[in-house]
Coordinates of C-alpha atoms in Angstrom, one line a residue:
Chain A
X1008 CA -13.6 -3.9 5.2
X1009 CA -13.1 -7.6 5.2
X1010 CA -10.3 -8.3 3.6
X1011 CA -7.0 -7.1 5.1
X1012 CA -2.9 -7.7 4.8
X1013 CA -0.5 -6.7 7.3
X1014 CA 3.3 -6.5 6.8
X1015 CA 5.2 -7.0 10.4
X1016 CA 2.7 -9.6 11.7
X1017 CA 4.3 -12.0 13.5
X1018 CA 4.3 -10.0 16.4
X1019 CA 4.6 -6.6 18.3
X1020 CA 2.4 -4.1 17.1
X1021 CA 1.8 -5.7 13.3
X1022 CA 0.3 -8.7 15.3
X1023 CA -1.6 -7.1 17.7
X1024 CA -2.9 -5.3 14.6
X1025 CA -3.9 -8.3 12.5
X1026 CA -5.7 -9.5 16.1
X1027 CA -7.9 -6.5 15.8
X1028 CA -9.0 -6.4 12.3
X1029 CA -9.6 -10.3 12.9
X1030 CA -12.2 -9.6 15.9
X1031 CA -14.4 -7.3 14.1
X1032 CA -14.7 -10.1 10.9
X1033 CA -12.2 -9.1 8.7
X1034 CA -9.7 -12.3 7.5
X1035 CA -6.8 -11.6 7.3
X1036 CA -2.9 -12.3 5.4
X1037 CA -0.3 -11.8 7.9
X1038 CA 3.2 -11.1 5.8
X1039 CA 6.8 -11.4 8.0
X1040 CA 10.2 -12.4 6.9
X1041 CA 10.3 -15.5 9.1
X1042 CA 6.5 -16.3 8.1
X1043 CA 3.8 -16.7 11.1
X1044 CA 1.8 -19.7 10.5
X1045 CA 1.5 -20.3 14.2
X1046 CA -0.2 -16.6 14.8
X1047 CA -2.2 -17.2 11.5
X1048 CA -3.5 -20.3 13.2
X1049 CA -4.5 -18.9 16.6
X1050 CA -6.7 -16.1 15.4
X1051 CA -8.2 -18.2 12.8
X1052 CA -9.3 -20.5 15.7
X1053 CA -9.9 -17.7 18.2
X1054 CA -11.9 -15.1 15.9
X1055 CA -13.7 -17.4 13.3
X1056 CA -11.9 -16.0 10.6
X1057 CA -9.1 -17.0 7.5
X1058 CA -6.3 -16.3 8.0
X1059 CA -2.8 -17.3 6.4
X1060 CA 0.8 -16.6 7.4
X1061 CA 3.1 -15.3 4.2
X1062 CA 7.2 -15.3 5.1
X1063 CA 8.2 -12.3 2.7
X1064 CA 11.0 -9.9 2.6
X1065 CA 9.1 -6.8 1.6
X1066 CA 11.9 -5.0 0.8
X1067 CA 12.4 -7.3 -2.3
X1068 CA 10.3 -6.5 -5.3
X1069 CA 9.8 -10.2 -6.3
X1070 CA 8.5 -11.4 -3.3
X1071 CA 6.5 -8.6 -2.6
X1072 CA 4.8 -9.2 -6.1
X1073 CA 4.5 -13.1 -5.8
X1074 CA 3.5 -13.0 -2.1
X1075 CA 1.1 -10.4 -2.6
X1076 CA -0.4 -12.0 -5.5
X1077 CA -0.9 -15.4 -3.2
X1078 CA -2.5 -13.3 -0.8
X1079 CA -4.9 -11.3 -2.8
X1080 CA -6.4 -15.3 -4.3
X1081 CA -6.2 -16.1 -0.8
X1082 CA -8.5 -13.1 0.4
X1083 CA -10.1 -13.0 -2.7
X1084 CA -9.4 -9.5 -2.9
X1085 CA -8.2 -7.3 -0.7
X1086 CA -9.7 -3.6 0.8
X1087 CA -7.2 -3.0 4.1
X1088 CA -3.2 -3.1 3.6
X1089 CA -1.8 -1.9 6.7
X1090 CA 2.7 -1.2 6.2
X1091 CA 3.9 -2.0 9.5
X1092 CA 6.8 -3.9 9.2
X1093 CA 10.1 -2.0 10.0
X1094 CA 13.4 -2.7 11.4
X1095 CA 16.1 -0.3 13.1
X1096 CA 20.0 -0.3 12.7
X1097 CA 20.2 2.9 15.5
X1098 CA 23.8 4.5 14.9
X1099 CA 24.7 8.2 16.0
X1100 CA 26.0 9.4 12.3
X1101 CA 29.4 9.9 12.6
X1102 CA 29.7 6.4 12.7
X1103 CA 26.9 5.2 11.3
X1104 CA 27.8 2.1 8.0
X1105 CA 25.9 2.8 4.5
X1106 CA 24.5 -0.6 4.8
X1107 CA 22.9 0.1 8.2
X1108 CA 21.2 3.6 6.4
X1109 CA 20.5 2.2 3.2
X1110 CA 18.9 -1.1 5.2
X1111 CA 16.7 0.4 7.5
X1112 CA 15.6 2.6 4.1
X1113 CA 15.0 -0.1 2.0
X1114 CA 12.8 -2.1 4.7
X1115 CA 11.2 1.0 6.3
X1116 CA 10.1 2.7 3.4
X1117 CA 11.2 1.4 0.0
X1118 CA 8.5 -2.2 1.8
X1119 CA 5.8 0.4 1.5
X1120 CA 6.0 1.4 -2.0
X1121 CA 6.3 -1.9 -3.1
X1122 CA 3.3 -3.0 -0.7
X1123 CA 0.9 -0.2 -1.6
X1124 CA 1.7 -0.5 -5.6
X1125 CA 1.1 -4.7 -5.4
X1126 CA -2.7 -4.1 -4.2
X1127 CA -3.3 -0.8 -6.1
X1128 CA -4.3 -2.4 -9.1
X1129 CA -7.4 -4.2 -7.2
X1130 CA -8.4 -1.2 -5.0
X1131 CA -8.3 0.8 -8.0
X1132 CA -10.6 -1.4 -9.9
X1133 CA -12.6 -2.4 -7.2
X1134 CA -12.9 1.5 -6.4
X1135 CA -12.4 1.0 -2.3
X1136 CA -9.9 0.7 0.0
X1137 CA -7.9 1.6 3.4
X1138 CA -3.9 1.7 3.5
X1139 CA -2.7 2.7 6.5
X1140 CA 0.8 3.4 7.0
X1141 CA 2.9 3.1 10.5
X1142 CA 5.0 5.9 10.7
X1143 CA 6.7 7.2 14.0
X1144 CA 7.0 10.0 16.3
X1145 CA 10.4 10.2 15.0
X1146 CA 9.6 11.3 11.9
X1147 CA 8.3 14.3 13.7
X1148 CA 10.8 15.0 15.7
X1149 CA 13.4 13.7 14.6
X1150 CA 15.7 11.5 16.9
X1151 CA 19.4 11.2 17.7
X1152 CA 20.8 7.7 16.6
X1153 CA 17.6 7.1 14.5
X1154 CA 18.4 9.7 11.2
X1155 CA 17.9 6.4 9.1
X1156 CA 14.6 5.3 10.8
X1157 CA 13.3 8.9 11.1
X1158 CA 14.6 9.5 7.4
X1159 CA 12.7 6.6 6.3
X1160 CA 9.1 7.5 8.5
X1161 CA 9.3 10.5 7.5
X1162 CA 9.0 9.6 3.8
X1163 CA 6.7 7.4 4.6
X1164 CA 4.6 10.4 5.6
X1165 CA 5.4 11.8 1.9
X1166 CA 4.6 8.6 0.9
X1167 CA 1.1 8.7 2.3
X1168 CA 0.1 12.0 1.3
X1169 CA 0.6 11.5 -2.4
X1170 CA -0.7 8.3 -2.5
X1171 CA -3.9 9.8 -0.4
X1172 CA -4.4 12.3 -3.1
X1173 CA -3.7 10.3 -6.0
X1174 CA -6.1 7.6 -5.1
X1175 CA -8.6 9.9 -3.8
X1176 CA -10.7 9.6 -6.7
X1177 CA -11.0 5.8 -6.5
X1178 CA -12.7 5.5 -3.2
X1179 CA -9.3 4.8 -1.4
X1180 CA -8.0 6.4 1.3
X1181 CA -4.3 6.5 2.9
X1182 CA -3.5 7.6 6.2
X1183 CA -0.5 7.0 8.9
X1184 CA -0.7 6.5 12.1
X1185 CA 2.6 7.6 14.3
X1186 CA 3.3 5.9 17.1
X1187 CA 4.7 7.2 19.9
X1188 CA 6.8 4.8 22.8
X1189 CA 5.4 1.8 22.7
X1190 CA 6.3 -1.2 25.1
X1191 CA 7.4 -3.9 22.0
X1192 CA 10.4 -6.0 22.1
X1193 CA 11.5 -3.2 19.4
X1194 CA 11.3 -0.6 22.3
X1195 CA 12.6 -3.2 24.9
X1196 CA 16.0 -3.0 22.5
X1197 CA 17.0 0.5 24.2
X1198 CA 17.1 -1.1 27.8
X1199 CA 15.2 -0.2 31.3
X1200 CA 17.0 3.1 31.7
X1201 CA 16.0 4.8 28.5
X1202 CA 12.4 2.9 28.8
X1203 CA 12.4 4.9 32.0
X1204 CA 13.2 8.2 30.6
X1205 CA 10.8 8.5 28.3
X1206 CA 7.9 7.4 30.2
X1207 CA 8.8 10.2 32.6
X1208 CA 8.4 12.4 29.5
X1209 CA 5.0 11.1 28.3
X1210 CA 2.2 13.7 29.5
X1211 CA -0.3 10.4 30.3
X1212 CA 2.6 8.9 32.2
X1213 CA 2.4 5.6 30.7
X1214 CA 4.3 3.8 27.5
X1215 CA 2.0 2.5 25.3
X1216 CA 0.1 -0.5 24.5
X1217 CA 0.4 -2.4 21.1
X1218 CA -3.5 -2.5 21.6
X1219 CA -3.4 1.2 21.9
X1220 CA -2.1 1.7 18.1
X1221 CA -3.8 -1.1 16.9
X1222 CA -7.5 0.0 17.9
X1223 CA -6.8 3.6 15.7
X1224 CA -5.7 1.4 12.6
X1225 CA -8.9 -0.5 13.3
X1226 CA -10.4 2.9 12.9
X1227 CA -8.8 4.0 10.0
X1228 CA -9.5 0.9 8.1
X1229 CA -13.2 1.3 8.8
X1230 CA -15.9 2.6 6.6
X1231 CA -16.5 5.3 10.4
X1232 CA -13.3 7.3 9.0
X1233 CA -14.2 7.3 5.2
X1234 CA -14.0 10.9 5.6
X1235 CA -10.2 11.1 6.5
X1236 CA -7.5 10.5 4.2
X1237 CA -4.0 11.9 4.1
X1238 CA -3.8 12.3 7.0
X1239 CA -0.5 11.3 10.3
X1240 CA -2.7 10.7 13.3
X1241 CA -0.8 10.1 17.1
X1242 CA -0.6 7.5 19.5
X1243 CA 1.8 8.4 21.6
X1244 CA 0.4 9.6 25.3
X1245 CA 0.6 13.2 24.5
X1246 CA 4.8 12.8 23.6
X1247 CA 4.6 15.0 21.0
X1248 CA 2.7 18.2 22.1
Chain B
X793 CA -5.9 -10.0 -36.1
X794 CA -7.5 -7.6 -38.6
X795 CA -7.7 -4.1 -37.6
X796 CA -11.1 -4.0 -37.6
X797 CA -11.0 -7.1 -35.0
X798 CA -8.6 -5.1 -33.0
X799 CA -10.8 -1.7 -32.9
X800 CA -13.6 -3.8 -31.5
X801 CA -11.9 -5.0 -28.9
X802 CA -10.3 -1.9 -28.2
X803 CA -13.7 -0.5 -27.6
X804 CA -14.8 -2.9 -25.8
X805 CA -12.3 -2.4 -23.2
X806 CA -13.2 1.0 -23.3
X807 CA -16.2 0.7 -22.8
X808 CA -15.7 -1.5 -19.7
X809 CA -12.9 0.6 -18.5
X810 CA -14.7 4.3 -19.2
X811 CA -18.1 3.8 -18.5
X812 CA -19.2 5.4 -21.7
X813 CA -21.3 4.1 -25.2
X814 CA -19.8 2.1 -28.0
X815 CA -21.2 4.2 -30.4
X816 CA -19.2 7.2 -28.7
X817 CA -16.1 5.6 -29.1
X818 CA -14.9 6.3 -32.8
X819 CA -11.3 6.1 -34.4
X820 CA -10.9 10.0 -34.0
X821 CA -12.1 9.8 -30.2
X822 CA -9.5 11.5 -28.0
X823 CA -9.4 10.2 -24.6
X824 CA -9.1 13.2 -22.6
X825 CA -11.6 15.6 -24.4
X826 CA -14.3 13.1 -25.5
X827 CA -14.1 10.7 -23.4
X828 CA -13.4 12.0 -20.4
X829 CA -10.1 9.5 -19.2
X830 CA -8.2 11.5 -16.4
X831 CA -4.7 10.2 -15.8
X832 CA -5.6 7.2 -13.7
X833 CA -8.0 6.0 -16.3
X834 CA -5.6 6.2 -18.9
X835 CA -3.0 3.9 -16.5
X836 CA -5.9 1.5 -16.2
X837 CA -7.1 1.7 -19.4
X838 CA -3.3 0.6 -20.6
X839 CA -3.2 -2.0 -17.8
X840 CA -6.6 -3.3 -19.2
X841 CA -5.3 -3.3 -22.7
X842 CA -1.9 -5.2 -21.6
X843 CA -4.2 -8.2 -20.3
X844 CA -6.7 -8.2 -23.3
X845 CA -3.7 -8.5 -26.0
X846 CA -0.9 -9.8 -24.1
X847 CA 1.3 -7.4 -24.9
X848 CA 3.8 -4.7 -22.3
X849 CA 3.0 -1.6 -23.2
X850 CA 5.3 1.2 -22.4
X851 CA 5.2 4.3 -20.4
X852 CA 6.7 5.7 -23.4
X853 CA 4.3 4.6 -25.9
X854 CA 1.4 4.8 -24.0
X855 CA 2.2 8.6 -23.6
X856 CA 1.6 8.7 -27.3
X857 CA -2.1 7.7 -27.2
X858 CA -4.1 10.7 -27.7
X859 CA -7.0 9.3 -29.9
X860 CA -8.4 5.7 -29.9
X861 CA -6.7 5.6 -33.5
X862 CA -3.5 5.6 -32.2
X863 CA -3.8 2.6 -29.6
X864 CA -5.4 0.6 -32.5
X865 CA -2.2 1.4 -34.6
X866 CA -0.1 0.5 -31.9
X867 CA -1.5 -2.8 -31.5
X868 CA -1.3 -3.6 -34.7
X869 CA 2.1 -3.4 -35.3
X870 CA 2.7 -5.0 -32.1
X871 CA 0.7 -7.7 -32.8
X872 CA 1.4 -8.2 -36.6
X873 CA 4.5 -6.5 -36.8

């Protein structure tokens, strides 16, 4: 796998993803809203590969297909799309706004349809590929103040399992990878205290490493897991036993 | 573009598209009992065909392609229509 696009790059887990990929040869199209040229830059220079920044809203079908288009000339082609980019709006639901729901749906999971349907066309004809999807431990188990983000991972999750059987037959395979609490400036949002709870609850008693996530991805996007496909795999310290 | 011009190229994409023999693809061909298109093939096959003519084909329409015949009657009103 050698060709690769992540959504979510410029930092965070999408980054430390795109790092990854980049160090076992693949180059790599990093996509963000604000674009990240900078981080395209450094792992060019520090893995020996291409890469290119793309700023992109991929919630918004235009960009997604003009972007994407960009990127797939840039790569010339493309065999790894991994849909990491994501945003929260957290709200208990009494009070939560229908912007903040339909947001949060629009770049959680609505980003991954329109992501997965702009490279289908060359995966299919190429007949390879690895999409990986990052869902969430929430999506499992649902969490209070998160029912847009957990609505949205979890039909990612649907998301991935149709997609895994409907590309089956073309030599591509889909699979999402659920984090669990992972120490981003995403997670950082909720504040030392509930940092602190949940570490207490996580059975390896440590929060989790960007690196952590982004080595299973690796993994997935691999020729050593063409056997798996449809599958939600967990990195979360044992959180959701 | 003659209909006979437009069957060729029909075939040829096909062909390409199919991974089966010219001579196997006749007018009367249906796609899904001779030769052997599942669903995604036919998506592809109509994605192929868009390119080749420069034409949008429908969902609608191409839900209506059964036998090669049909595509190259399609095409032809859509190009000469």
């Amino acid at each position: 796998m050698k060709q690769s696009i992540i959504t979510g790059a410029s930092r965070g887990i999408g980054l430390a993803i795109a790092e990854e990929l980049a160090s076992k040869g693949s180059d790599v199209v990093l996509v963000s809203r604000s674009g990240c040229d900078a981080q395209a830059a450094a792992i060019a220079q520090k893995f020996g590969v291409r890469a290119k920044g793309f700023a992109c809203d991929v919630a918004d079908s235009l960009q997604v297909q003009e972007s994407f288009k960009a990127a797939i000339d840039f790569l010339g082609g493309v065999d790894v799309l991994v849909n990491n980019a994501g945003i929260t709006r957290d709200g208990l639901l009494l009070r939560m706004k229908d912007e903040d729901f339909d947001q949060v749906l629009a770049a959680d999971l609505r980003s991954v349809f329109l992501c997965t349907r702009a490279v289908s066309r060359t995966m299919v004809s190429n007949r390879k590929g690895s999409i990986i999807n990052i869902t969430s431990i929430n999506a499992l188990r649902g969490q209070p103040g998160q029912a847009n983000y957990a609505a949205a991972k979890a039909g990612i999750i649907g998301l991935t399992k149709s997609n895994a059987a409907e590309f089956a037959s073309r030599g591509i395979r889909v699979n999402a990878v659920a984090p669990g609490f992972i120490d981003t400036e995403m997670t950082a949002a909720l504040g030392v205290e509930v940092c602190e709870k949940y570490r207490a609850q996580i059975p390896l008693g440590k929060v989790g490493k960007p690196e952590n996530v982004a080595k299973l991805v690796q993994f997935l996007a691999s020729d050593d897991s063409d056997y798996i496909t449809g599958q939600v795999i967990g990195v979360d310290g044992g959180l959701n036993i | 573009m003659t209909q006979e011009e437009i069957l060729k190229k029909v075939t040829d994409v096909i062909v390409a598209k199919l991974e089966v023999k010219a001579e196997d693809v006749k007018p009367e061909s249906e796609f899904g009992n001779d030769l052997g298109a599942d669903s995604l093939d036919r998506v592809e096959l109509v994605m192929a065909l868009e390119d080749e003519f420069e034409v949008e084909i429908l969902d609608s329409d191409a839900e209506k392609f059964l036998k090669v015949s049909d595509v190259v009657a399609f095409l032809e009103a859509k190009k000469n229509g």
